[in-house]
Tab-separated table of C-alpha atoms in Angstrom:
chain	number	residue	atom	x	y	z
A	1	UNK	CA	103.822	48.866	94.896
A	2	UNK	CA	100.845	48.672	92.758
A	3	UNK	CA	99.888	50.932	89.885
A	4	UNK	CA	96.425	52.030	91.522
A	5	UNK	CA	98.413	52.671	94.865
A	6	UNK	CA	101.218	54.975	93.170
A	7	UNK	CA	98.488	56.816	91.031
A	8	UNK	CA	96.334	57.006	94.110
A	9	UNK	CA	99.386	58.325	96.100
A	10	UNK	CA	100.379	61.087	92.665
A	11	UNK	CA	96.803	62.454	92.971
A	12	UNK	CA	96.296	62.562	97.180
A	13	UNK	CA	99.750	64.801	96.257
A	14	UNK	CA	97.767	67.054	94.350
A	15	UNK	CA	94.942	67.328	95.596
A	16	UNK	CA	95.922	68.108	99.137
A	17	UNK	CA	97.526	71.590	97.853
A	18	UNK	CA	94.514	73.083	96.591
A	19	UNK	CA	91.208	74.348	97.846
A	20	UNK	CA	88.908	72.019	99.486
A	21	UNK	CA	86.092	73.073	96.928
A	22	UNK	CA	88.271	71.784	93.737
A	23	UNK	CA	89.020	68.519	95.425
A	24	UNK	CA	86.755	65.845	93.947
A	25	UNK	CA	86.517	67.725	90.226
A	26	UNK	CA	89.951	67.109	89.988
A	27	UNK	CA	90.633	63.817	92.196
A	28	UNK	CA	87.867	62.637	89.293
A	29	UNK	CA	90.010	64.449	86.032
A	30	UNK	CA	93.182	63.196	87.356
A	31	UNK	CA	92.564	59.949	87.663
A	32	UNK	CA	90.803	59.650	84.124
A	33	UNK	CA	93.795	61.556	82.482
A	34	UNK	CA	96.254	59.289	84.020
A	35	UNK	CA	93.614	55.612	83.674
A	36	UNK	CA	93.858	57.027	79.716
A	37	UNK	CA	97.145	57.582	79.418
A	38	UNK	CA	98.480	54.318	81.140
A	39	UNK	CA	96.146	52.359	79.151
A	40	UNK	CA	97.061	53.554	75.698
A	41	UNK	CA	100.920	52.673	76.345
A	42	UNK	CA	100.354	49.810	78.333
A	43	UNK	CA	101.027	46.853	76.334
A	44	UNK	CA	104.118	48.184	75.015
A	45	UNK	CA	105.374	49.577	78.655
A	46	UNK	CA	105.097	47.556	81.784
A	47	UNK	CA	106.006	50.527	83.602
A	48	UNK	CA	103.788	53.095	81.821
A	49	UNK	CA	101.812	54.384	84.882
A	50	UNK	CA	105.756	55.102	86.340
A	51	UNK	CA	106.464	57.086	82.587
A	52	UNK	CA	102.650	59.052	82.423
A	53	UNK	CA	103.628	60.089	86.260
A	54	UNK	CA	106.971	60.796	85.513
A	55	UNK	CA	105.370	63.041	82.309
A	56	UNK	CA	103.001	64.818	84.160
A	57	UNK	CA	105.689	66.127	86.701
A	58	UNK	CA	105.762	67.260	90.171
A	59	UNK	CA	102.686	67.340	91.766
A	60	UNK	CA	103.111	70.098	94.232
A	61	UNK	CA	103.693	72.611	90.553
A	62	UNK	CA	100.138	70.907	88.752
A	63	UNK	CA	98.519	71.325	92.177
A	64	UNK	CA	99.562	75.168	91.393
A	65	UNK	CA	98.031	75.121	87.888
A	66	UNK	CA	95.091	73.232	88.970
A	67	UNK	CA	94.733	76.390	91.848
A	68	UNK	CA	95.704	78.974	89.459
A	69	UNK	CA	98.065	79.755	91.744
A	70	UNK	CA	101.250	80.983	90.449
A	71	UNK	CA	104.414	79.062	91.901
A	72	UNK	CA	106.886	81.755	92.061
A	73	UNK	CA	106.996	84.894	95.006
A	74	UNK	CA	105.959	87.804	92.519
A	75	UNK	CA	105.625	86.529	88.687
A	76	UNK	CA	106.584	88.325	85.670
A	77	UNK	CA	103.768	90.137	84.879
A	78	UNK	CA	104.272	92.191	88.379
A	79	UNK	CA	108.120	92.032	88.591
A	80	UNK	CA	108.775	95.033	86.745
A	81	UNK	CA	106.706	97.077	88.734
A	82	UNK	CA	107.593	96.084	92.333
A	83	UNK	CA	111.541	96.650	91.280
A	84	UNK	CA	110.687	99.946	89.917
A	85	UNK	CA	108.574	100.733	92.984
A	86	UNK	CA	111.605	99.150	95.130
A	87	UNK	CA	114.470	101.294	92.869
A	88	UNK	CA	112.441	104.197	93.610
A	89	UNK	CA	111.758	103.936	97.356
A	90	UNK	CA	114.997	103.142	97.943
A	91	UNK	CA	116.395	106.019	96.504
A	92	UNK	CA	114.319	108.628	97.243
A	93	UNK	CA	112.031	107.836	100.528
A	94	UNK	CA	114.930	105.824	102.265
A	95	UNK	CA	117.532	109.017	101.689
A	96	UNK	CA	114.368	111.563	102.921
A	97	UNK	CA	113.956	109.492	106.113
A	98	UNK	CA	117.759	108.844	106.592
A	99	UNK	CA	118.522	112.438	106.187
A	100	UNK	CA	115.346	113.766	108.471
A	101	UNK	CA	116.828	111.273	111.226
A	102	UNK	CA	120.314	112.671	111.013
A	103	UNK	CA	119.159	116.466	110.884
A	104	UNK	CA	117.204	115.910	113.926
A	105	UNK	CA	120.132	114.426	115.708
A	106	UNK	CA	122.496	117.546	114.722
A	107	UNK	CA	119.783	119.629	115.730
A	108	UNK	CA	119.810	118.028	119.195
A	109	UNK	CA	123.618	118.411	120.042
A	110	UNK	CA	124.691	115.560	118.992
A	111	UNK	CA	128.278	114.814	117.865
A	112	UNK	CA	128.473	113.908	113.917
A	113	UNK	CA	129.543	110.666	114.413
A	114	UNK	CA	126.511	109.556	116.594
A	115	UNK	CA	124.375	111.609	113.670
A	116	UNK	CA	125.596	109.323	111.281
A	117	UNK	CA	125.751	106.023	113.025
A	118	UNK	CA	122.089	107.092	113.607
A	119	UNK	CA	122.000	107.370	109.685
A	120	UNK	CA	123.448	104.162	109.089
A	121	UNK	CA	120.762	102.408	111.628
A	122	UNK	CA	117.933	103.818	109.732
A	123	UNK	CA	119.288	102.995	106.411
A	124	UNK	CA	119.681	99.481	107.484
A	125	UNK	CA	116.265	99.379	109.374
A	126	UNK	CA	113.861	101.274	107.298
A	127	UNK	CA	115.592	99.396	104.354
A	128	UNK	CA	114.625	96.237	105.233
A	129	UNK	CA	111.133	97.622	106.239
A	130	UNK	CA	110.697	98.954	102.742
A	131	UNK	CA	112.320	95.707	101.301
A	132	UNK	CA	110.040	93.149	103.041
A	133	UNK	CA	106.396	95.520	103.153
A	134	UNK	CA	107.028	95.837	99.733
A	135	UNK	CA	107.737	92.488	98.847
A	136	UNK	CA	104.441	91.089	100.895
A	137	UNK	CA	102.433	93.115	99.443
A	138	UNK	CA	103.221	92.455	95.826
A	139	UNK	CA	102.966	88.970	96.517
A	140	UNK	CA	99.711	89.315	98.275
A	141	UNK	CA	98.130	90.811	94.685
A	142	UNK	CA	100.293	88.071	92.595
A	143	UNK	CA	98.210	85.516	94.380
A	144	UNK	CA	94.819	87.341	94.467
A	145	UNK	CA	94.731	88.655	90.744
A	146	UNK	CA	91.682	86.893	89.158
A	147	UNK	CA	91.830	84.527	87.195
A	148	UNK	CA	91.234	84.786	83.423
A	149	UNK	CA	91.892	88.862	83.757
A	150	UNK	CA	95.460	89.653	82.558
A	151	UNK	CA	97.301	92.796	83.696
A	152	UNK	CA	98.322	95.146	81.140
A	153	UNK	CA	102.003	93.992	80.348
A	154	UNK	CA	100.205	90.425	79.496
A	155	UNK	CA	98.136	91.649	77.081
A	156	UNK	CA	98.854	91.262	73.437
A	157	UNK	CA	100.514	94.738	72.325
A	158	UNK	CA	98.930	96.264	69.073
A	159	UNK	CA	98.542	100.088	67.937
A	160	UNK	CA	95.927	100.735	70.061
A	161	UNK	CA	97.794	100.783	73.339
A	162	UNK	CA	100.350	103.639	72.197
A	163	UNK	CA	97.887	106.333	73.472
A	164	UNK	CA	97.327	103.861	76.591
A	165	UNK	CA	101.222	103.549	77.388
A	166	UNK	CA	101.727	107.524	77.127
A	167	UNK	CA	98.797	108.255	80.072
A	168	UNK	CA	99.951	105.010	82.092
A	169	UNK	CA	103.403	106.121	82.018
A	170	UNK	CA	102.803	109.563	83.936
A	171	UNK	CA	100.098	107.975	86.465
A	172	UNK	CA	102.327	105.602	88.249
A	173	UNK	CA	104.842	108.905	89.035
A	174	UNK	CA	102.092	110.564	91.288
A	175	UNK	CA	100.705	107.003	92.716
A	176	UNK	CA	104.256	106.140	93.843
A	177	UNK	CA	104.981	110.104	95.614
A	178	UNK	CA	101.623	109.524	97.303
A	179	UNK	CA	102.307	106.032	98.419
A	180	UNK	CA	105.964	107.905	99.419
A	181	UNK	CA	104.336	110.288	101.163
A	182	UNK	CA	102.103	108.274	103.697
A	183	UNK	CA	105.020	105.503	104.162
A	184	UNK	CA	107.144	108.756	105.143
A	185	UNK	CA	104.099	110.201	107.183
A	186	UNK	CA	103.560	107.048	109.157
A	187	UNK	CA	106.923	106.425	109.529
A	188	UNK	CA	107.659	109.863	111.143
A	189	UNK	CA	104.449	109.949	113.374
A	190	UNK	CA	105.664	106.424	114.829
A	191	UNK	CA	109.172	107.520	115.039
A	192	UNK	CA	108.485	111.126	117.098
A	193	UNK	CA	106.695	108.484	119.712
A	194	UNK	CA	109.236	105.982	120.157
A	195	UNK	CA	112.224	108.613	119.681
A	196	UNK	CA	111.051	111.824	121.814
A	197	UNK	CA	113.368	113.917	119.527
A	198	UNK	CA	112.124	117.387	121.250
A	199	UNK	CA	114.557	118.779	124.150
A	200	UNK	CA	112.456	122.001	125.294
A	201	UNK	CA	114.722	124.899	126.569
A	202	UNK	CA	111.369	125.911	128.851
A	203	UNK	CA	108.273	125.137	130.069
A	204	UNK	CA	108.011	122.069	133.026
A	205	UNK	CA	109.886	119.864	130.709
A	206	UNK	CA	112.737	121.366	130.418
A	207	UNK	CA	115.614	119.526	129.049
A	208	UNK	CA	113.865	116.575	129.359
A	209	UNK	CA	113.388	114.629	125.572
A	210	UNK	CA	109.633	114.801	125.029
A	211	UNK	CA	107.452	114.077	121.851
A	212	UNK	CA	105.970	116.487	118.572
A	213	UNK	CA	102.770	115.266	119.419
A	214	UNK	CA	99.875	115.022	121.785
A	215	UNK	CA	101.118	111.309	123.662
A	216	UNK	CA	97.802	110.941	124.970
A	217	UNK	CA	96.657	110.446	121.182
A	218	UNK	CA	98.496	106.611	121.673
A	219	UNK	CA	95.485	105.776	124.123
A	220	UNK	CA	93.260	105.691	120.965
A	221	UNK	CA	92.815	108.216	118.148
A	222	UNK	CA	95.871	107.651	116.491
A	223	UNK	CA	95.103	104.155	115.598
A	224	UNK	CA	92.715	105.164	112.970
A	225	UNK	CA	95.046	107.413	111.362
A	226	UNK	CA	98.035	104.973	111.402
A	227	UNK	CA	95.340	102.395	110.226
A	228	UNK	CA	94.446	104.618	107.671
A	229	UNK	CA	97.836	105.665	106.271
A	230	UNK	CA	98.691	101.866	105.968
A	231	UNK	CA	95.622	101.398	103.637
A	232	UNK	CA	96.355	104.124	101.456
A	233	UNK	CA	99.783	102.934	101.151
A	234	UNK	CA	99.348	99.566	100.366
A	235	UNK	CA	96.527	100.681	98.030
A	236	UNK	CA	98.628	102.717	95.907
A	237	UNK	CA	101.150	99.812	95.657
A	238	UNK	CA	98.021	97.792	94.312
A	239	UNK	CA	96.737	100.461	92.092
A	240	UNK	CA	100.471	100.009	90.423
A	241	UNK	CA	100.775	96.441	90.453
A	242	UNK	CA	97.534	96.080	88.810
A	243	UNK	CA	97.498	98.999	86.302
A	244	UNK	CA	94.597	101.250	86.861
A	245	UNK	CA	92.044	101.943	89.515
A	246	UNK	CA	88.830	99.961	89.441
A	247	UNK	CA	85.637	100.688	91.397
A	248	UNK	CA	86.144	98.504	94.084
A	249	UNK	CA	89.862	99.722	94.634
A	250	UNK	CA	88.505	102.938	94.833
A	251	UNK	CA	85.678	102.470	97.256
A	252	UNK	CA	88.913	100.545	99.780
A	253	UNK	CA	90.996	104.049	98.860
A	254	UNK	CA	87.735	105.884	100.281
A	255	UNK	CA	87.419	104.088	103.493
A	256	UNK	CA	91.505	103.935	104.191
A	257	UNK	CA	91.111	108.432	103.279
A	258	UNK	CA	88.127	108.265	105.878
A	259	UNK	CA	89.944	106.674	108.772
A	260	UNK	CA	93.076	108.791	108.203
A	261	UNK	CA	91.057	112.175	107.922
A	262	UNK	CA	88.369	111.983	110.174
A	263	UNK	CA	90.085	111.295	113.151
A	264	UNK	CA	92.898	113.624	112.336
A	265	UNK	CA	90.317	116.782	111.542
A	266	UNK	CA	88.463	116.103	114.769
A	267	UNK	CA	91.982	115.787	116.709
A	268	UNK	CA	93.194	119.332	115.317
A	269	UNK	CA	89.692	121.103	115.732
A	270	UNK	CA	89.799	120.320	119.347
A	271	UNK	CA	93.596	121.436	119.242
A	272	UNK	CA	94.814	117.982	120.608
A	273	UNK	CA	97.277	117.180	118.240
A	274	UNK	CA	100.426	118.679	119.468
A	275	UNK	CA	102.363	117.960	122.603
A	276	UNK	CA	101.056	120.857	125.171
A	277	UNK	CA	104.869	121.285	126.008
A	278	UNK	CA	105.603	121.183	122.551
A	279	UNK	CA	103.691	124.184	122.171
A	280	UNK	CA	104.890	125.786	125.244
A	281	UNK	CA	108.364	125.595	124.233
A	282	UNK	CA	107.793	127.291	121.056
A	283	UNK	CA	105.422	130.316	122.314
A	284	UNK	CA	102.204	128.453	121.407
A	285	UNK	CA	100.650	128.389	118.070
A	286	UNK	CA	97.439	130.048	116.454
A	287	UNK	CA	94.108	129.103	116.770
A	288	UNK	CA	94.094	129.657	113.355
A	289	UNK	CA	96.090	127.098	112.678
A	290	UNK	CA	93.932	124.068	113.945
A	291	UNK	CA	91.133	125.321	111.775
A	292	UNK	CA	92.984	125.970	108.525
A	293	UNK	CA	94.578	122.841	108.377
A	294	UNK	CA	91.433	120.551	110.030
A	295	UNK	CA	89.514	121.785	106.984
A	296	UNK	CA	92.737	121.284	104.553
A	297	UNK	CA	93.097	117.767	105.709
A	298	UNK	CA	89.019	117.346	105.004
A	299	UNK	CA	89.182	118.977	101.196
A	300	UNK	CA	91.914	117.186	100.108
A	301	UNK	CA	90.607	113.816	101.517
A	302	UNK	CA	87.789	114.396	99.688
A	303	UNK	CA	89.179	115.619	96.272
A	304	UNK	CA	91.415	112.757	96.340
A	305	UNK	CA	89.069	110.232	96.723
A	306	UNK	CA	86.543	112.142	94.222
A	307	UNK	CA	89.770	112.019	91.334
A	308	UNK	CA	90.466	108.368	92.197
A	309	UNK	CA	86.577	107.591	91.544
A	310	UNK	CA	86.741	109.465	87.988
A	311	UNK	CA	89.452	107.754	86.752
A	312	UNK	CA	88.226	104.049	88.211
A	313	UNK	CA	84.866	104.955	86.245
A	314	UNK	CA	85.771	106.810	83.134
């Protein structure tokens, strides 16, 4: 084999495993780099295009430095966050849903030991939901980070940040209950619809298992809010991978609070949102109600969102 075939074959390596727009900038670097280095050590190496090769190293990892593409799932700048977010979800979120499931199983008649084999199924389950959304997402913002803009934990430490590490270090306890919270909410509005946990002692469905909610919110207004509660959680899992909320983040938080709100507020002002024999079962519920909590749901959209700009642009 050659030396221009195995130096053309080192850089079609490369170049193949990075964006189509970087391809000839670097095709033309490589081959330069390498023409320079083989010709410097030529005349005492025969085999100096195998040793420069052999130097510069795999190709598939320089292809990742070339990309700026980090060659590892979730690097170490993100690490410590994702397995304190992990430590935390999985021992407080996981035991709240396990222990909701198992309640609601007691509550229906059923013997202990199907309550807790129900237990055991969620823990497994939900675990490995938590586990692997988790994990995606972290290494969805380890691969779009920009480039050039270091996080705070790879930033050089001086004085300064003391002030900084006090404020960061109570911020990431409310971001990580509110990304709790809408993993749990989601979690239980998907659940009631594939579970049917209510047994009704009256009404037309009588001892028949029926759901919390309206069912005929599955044939479209429901969507949003799922949508929306996704957003908000995977936002807040952004907000703490990357250290502080930007503009941009902010304005994503916004529309995710929009499509959760909106359709939820219209849903409970025209008193749709809970199963009619739901509601029957337990002597009906007040007008009231519907209205409070539409406008509740509203407010603290808003406020949220109004608290997440301030911060982003302070």
């Amino acid at each position: 084999m050659t030396t221009d075939t195995l130096i053309e074959r080192y850089v079609r390596e490369v170049v193949q495993r990075i964006p189509a727009e970087q391809r000839t900038e670097v095709a033309m670097e490589l081959r330069a780099t390498i023409a320079d280095a083989v010709e410097a050590r030529k005349l005492a190496n025969p085999d100096a295009d195998r040793e420069v090769l052999t130097e510069m190293g795999d190709p598939a990892r320089l292809a990742d430095r070339y990309a700026d593409r980090p060659p590892v799932l979730i690097g170490p700048a993100l690490f410590p966050v994702y397995r304190r977010l992990l430590t935390l979800a999985l021992t407080t979120v996981l035991p709240v849903i396990t222990a909701v499931f198992v309640g609601l199983d007691l509550v229906d008649g059923k013997d202990l030991g199907s309550a807790l084999r129900t237990g055991l199924g969620v823990v497994l389950g939900v675990g490995a939901q938590l586990i692997a959304w988790l994990t995606v997402v972290f290494a969805l913002v380890e691969r779009s980070r920009g480039r050039g803009r270091p996080t705070r934990s790879e930033r050089p430490w001086s004085p300064d940040d003391l002030a900084e590490i006090r404020e960061v270090a109570r911020m990431p306890v409310s971001v990580c209950l509110a990304a709790g919270w809408n993993a749990l909410l989601l979690g239980l509005i998907v659940w009631q619809h594939l579970a049917s946990p209510w047994r009704p002692d009256s009404g037309p469905a009588s001892g028949e298992r029926i759901e919390v909610l309206d069912p005929g919110l599955w044939s479209g207004w429901i969507w949003p809010v799922l949508l929306g509660l996704g957003g908000l959680v995977a936002i807040n899992l952004v907000r703490l991978a990357v250290g502080a909320w930007s503009v941009p983040m902010v304005v994503w938080y916004g529309a995710a609070q929009a499509a959760f709100a909106l359709p939820l507020a219209w849903v409970l002002s025209e008193k749709k949102f809970f199963n009619p024999d739901f509601l029957t079962d337990i002597h009906g519920a007040a007008d009231a109600f519907y209205t409070v909590t539409a406008l509740g749901v509203l407010l603290i959209a808003a406020s949220d969102t109004f608290k997440r700009f301030r911060e982003a642009t302070r």
